[in-house]
Tab-separated table of N, CA and C and ligand atoms in Angstrom:
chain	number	residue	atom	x	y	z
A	1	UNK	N	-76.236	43.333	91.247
A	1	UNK	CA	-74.991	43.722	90.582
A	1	UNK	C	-73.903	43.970	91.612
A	2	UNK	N	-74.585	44.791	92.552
A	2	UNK	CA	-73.583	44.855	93.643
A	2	UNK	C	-73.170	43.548	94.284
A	3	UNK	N	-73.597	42.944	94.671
A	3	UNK	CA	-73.089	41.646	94.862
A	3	UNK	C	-72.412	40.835	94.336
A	4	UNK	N	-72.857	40.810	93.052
A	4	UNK	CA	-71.743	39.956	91.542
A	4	UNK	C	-69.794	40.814	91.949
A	5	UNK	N	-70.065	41.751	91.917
A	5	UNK	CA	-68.735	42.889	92.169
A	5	UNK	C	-68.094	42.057	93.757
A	6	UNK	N	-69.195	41.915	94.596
A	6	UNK	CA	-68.073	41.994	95.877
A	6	UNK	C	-67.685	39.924	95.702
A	7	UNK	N	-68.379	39.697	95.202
A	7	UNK	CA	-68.011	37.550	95.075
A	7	UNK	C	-66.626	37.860	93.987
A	8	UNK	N	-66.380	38.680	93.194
A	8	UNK	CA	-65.938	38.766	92.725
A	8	UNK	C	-64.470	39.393	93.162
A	9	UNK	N	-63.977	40.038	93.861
A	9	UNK	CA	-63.283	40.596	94.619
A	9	UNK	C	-62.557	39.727	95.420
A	10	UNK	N	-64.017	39.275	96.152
A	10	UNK	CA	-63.862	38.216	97.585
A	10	UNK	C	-62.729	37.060	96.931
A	11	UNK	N	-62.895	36.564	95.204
A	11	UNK	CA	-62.478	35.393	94.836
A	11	UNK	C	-61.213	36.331	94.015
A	12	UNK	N	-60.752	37.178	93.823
A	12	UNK	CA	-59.668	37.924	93.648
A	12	UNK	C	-58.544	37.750	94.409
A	13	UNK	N	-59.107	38.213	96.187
A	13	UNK	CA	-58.965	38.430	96.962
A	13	UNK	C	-58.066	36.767	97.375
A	14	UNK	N	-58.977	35.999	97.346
A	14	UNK	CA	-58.400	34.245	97.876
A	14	UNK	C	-57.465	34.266	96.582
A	15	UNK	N	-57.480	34.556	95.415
A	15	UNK	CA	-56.218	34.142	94.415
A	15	UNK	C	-55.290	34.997	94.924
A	16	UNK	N	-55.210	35.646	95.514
A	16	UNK	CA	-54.206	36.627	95.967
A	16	UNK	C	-53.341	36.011	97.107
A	17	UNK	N	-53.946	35.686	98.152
A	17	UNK	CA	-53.932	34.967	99.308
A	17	UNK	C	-52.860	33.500	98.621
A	18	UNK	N	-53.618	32.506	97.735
A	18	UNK	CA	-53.179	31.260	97.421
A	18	UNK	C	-51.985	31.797	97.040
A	19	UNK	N	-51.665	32.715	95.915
A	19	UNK	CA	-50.305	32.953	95.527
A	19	UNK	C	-49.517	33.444	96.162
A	20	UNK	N	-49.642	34.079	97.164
A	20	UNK	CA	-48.945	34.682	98.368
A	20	UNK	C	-48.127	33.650	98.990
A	21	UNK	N	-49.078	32.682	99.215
A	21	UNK	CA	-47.963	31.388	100.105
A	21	UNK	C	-47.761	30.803	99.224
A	22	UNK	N	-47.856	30.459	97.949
A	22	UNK	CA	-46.856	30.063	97.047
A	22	UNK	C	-45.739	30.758	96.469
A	23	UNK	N	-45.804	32.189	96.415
A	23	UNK	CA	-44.753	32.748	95.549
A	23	UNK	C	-43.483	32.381	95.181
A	24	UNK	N	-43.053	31.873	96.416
A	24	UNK	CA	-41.336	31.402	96.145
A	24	UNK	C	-41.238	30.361	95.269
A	25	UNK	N	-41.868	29.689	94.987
A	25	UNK	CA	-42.174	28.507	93.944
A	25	UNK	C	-42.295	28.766	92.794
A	26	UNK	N	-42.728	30.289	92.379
A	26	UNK	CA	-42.895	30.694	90.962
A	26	UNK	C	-42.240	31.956	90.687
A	27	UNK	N	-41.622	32.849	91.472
A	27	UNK	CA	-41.045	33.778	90.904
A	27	UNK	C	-39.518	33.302	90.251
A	28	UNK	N	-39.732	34.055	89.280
A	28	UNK	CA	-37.939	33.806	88.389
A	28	UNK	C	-37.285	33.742	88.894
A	29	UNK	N	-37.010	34.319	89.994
A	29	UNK	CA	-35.558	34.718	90.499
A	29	UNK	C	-35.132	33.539	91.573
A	30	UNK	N	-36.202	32.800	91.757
A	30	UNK	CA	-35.595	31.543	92.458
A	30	UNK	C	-34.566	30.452	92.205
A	31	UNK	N	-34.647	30.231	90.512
A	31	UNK	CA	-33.413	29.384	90.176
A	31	UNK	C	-34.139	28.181	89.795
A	32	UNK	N	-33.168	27.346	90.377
A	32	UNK	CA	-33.141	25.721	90.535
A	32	UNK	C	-34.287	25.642	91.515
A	33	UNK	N	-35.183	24.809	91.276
A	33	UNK	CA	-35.912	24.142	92.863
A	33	UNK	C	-34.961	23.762	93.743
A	34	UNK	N	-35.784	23.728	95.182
A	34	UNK	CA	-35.066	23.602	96.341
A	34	UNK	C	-36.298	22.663	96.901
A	35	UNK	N	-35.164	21.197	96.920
A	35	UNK	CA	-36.230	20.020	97.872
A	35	UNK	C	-36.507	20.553	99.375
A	36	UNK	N	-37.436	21.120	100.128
A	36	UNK	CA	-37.319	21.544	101.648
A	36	UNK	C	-37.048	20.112	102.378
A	37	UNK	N	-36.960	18.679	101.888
A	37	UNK	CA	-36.862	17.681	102.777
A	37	UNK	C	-35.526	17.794	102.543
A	38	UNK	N	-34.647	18.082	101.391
A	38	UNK	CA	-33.384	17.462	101.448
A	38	UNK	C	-32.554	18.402	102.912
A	39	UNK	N	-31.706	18.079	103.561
A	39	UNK	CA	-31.103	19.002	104.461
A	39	UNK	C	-29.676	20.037	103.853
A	40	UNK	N	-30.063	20.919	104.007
A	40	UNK	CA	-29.231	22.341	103.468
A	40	UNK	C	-28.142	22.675	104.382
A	41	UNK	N	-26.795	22.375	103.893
A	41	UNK	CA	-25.476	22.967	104.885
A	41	UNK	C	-25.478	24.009	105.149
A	42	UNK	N	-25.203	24.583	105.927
A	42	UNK	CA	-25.220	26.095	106.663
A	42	UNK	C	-23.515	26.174	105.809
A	43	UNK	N	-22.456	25.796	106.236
A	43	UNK	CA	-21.084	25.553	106.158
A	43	UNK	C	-21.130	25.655	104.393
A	44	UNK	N	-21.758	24.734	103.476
A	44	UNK	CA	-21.088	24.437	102.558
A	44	UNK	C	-22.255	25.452	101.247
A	45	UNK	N	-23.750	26.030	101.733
A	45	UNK	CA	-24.495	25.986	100.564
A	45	UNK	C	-25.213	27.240	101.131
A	46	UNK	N	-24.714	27.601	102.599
A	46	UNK	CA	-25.359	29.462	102.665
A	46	UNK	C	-24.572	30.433	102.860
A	47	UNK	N	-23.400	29.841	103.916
A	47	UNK	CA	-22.426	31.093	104.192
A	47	UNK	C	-21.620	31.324	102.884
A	48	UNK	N	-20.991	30.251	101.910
A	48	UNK	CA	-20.724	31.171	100.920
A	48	UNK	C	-20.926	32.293	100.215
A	49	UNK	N	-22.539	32.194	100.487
A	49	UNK	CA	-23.072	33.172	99.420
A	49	UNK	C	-22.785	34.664	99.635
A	50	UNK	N	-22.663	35.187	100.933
A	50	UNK	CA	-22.574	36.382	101.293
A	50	UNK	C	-20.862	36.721	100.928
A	51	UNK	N	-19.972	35.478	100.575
A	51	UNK	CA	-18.595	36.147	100.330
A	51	UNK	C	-19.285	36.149	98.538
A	52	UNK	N	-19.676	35.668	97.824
A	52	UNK	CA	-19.897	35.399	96.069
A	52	UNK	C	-20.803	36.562	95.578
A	53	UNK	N	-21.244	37.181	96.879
A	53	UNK	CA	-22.403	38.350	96.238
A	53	UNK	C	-21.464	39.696	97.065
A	54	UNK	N	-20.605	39.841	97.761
A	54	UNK	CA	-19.527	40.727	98.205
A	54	UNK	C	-20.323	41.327	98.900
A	55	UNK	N	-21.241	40.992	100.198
A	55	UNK	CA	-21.441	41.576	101.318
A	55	UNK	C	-20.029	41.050	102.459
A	56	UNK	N	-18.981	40.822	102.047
A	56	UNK	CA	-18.030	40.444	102.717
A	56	UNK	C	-17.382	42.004	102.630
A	57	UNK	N	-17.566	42.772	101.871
A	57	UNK	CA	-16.512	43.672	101.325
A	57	UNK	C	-16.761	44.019	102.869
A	58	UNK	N	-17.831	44.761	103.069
A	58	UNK	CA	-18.353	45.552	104.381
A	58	UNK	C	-18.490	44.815	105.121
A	59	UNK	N	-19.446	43.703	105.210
A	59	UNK	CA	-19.520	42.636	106.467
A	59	UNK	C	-18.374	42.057	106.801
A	60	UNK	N	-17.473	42.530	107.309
A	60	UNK	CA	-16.292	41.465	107.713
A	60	UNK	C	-15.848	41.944	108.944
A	61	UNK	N	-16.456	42.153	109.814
A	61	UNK	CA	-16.227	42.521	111.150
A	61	UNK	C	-15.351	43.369	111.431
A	62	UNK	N	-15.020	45.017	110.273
A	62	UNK	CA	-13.816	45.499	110.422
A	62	UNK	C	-15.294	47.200	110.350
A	63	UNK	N	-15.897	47.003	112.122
A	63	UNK	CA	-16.583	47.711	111.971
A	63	UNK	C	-18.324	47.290	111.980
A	64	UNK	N	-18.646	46.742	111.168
A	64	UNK	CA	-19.758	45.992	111.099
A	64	UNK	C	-19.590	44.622	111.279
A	65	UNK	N	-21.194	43.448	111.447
A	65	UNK	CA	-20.708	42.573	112.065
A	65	UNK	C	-20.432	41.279	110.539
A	66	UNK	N	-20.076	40.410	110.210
A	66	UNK	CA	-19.047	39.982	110.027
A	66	UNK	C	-20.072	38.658	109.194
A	67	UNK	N	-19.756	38.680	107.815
A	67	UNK	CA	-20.487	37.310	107.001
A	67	UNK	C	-19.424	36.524	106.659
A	68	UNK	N	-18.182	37.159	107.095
A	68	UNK	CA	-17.560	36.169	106.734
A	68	UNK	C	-17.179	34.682	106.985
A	69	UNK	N	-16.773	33.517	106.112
A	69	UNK	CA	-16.964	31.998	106.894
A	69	UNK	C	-16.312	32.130	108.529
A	70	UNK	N	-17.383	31.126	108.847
A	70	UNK	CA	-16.748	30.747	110.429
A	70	UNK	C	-16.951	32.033	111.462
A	71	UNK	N	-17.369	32.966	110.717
A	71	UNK	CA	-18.023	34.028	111.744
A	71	UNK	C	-19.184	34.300	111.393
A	72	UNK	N	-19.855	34.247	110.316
A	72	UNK	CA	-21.319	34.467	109.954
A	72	UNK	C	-22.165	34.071	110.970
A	73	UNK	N	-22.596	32.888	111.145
A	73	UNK	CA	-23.402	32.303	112.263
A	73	UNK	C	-23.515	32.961	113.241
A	74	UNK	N	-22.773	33.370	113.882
A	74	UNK	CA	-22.407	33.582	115.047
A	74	UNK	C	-23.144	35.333	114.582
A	75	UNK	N	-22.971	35.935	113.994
A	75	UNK	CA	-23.675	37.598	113.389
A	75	UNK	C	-24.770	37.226	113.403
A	76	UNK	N	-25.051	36.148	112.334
A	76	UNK	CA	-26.525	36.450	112.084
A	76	UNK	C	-27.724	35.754	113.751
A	77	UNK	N	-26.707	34.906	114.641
A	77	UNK	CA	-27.640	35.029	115.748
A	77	UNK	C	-27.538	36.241	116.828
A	78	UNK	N	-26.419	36.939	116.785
A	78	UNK	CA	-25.940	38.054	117.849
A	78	UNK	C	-27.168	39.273	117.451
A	79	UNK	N	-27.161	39.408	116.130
A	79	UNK	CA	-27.974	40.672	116.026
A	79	UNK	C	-29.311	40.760	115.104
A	80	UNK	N	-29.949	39.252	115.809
A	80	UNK	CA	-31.408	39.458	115.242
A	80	UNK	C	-31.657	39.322	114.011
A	81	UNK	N	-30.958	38.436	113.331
A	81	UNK	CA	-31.453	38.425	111.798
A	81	UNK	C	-32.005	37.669	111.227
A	82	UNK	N	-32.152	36.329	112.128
A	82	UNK	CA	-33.270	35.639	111.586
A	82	UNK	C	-34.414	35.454	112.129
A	83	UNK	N	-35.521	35.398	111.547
A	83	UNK	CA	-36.398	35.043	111.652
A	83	UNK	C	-37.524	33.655	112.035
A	84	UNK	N	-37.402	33.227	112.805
A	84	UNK	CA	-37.510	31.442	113.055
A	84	UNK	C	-39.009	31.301	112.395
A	85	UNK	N	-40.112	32.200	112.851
A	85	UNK	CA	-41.368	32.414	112.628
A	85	UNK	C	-41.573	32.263	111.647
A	86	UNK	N	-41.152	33.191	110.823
A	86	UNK	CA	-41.105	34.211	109.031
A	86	UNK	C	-40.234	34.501	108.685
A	87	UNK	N	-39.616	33.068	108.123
A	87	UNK	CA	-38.100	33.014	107.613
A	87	UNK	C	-37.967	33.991	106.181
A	88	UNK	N	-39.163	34.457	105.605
A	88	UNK	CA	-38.854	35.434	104.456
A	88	UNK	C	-39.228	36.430	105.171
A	89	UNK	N	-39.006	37.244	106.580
A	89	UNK	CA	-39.266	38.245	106.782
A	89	UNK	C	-37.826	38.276	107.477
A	90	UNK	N	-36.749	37.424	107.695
A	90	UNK	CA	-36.003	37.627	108.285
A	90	UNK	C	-34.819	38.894	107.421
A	91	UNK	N	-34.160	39.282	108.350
A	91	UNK	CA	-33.614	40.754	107.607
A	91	UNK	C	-32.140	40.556	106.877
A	92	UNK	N	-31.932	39.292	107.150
A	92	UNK	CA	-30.897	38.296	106.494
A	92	UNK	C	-31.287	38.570	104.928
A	93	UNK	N	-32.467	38.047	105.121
A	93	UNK	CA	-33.032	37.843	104.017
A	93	UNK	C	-33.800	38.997	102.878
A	94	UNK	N	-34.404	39.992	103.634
A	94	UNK	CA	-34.969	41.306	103.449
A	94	UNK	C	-33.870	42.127	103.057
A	95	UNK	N	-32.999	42.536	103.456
A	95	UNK	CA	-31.980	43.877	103.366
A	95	UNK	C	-31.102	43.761	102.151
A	96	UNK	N	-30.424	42.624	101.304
A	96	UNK	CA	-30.058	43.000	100.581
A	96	UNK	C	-31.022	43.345	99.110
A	97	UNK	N	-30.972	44.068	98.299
A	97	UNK	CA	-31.498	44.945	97.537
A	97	UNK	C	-32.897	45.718	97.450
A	98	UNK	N	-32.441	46.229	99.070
A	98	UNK	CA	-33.486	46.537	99.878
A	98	UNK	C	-33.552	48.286	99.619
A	99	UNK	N	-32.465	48.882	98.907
A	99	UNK	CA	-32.600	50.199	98.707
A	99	UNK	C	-30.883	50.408	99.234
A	100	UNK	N	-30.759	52.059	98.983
A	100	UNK	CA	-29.217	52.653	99.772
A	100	UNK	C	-28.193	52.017	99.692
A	101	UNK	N	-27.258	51.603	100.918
A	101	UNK	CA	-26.537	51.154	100.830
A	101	UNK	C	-26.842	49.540	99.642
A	102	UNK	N	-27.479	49.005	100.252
A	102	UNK	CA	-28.016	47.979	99.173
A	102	UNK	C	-28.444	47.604	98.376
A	103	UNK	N	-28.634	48.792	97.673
A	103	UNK	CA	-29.531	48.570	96.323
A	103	UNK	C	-28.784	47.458	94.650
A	104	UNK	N	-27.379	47.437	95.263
A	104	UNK	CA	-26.842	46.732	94.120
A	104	UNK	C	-26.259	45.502	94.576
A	105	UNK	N	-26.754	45.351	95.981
A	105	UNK	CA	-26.421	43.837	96.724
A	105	UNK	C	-27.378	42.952	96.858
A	106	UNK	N	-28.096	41.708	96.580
A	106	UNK	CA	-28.757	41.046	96.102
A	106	UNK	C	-28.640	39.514	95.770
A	107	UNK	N	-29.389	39.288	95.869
A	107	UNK	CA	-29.494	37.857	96.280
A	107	UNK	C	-30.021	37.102	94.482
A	108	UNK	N	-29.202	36.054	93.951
A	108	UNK	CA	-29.483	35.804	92.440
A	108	UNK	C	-29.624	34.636	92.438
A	109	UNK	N	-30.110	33.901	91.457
A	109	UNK	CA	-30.827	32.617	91.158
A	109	UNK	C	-31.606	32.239	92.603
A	110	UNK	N	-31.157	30.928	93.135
A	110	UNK	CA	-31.916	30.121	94.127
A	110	UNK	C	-31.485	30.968	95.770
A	111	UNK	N	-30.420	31.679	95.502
A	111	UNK	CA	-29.603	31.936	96.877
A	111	UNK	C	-30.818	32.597	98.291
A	112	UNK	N	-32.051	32.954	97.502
A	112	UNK	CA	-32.621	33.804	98.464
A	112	UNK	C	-33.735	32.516	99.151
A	113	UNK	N	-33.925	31.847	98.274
A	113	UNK	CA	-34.790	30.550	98.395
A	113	UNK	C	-34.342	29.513	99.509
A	114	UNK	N	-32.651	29.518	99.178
A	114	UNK	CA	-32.046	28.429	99.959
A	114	UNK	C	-32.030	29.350	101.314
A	115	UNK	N	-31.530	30.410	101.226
A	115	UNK	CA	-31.318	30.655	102.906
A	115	UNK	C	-32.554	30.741	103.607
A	116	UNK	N	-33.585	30.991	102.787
A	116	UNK	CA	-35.374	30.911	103.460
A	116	UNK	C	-35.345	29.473	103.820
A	117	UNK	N	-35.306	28.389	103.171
A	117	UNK	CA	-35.582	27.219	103.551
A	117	UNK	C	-34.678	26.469	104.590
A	118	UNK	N	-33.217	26.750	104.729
A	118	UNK	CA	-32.605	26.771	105.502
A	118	UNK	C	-32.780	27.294	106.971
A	119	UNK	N	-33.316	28.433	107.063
A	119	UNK	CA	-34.147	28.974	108.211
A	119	UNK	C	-35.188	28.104	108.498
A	120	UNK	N	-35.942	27.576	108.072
A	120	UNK	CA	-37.056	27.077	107.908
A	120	UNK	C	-36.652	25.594	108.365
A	121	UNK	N	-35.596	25.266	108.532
A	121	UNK	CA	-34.900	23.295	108.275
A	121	UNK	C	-34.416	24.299	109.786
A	122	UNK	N	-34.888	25.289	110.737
A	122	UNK	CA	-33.933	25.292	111.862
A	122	UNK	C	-33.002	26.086	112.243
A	123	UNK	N	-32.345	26.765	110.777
A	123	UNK	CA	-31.016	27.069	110.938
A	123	UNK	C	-30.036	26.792	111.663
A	124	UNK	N	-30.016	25.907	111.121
A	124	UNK	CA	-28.657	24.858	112.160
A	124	UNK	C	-26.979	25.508	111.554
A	125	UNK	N	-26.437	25.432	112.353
A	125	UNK	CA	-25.074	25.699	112.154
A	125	UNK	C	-24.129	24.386	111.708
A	126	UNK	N	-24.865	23.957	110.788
A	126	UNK	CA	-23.914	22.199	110.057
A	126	UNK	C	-23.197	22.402	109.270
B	201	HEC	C1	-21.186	48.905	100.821
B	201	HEC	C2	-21.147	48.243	102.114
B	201	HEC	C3	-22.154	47.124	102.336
B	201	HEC	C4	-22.341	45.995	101.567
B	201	HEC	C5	-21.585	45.545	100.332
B	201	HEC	C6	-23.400	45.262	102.217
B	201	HEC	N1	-23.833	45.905	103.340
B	201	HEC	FE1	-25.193	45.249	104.672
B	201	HEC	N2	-25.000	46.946	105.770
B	201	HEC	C7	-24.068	47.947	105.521
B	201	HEC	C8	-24.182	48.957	106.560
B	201	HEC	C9	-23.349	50.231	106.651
B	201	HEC	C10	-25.203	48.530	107.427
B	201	HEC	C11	-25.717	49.234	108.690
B	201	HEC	C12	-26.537	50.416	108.338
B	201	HEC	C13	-27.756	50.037	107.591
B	201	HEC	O1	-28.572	49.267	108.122
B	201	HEC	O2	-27.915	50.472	106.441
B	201	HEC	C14	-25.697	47.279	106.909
B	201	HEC	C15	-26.722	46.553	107.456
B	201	HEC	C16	-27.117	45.289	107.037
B	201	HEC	C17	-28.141	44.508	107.657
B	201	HEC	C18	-29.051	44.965	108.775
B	201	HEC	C19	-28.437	44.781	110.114
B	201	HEC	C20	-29.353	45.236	111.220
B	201	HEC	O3	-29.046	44.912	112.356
B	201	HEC	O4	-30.360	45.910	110.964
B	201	HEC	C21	-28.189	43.307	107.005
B	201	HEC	C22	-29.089	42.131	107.293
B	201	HEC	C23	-27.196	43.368	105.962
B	201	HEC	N3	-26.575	44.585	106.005
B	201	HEC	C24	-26.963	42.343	105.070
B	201	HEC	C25	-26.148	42.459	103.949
B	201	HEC	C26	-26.005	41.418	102.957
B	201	HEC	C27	-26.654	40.044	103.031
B	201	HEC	C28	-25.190	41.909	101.980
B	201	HEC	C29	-24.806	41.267	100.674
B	201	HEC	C30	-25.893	40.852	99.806
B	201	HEC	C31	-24.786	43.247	102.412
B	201	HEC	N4	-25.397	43.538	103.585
B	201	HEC	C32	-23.898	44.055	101.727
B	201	HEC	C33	-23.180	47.988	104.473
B	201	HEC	C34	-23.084	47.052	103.457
């Protein structure tokens, strides 16, 4: 019996695991699919997002460092925010509706998906 319990766990345990590296593929809040072959503009399909979700209000370099276009890039490599490794651990990506100051700043439909995969394509500044 004891044994039936731990195979059982063990195979809990691997469904846990499989969905783990799938998640972004099935949680709601992703949106639209995102082809990872197609190539993702930095310029036209990520830096917007931080002026459309109003981390511009504060991020605009009047004090803190700065999402706004044509200076974003340049923030998010100065102070460590991405992640090249573990592009969903990057803090780009982590911090907004992360609590406090952020709890009502947040990332909606695909936007959190695209800047993961975008990291992931390199993060190129195109
Ligand atoms: C109300 C003002 C405000 C808004 C709006 C805001 N932030 Fe921030 N953010 C801050 C402050 C202040 C800090 C520094 C203190 C802290 O970490 O809480 C910060 C820190 C951060 C950090 C961590 C920087 C580091 O070096 O640790 C990231 C990443 C970040 N913000 C991203 C965002 C994003 C993305 C948005 C929009 C979804 C956003 N913020 C909206 C005020 C804001």
């Amino acid at each position: 019996m004891k044994q039936i319990n731990k195979n059982w766990l063990l195979l809990g345990f691997i469904m846990m695991l499989t969905f783990a590296c799938d998640y972004k593929y099935i949680t709601p809040d992703t949106g639209d699919p995102i082809d990872p072959e197609e190539p993702i503009s930095f310029s036209a399909e990520v830096e917007p997002i931080w002026t459309t979700q109003s981390c511009t209000n504060c991020h605009n370099g009047d004090g803190l460092f700065s999402l706004k276009p044509g200076e974003a890039y340049q923030s998010l490599i100065n102070n460590g925010l991405l992640d090249m490794d573990d592009a969903d651990n990057s803090e780009i990506v982590t911090v907004p509706g992360s609590g406090g100051l952020h709890a009502d700043y947040v990332y909606v439909g695909n936007q959190k998906l695209l800047i993961i995969t975008w990291i992931e394509q390199g993060a190129k500044d195109n």
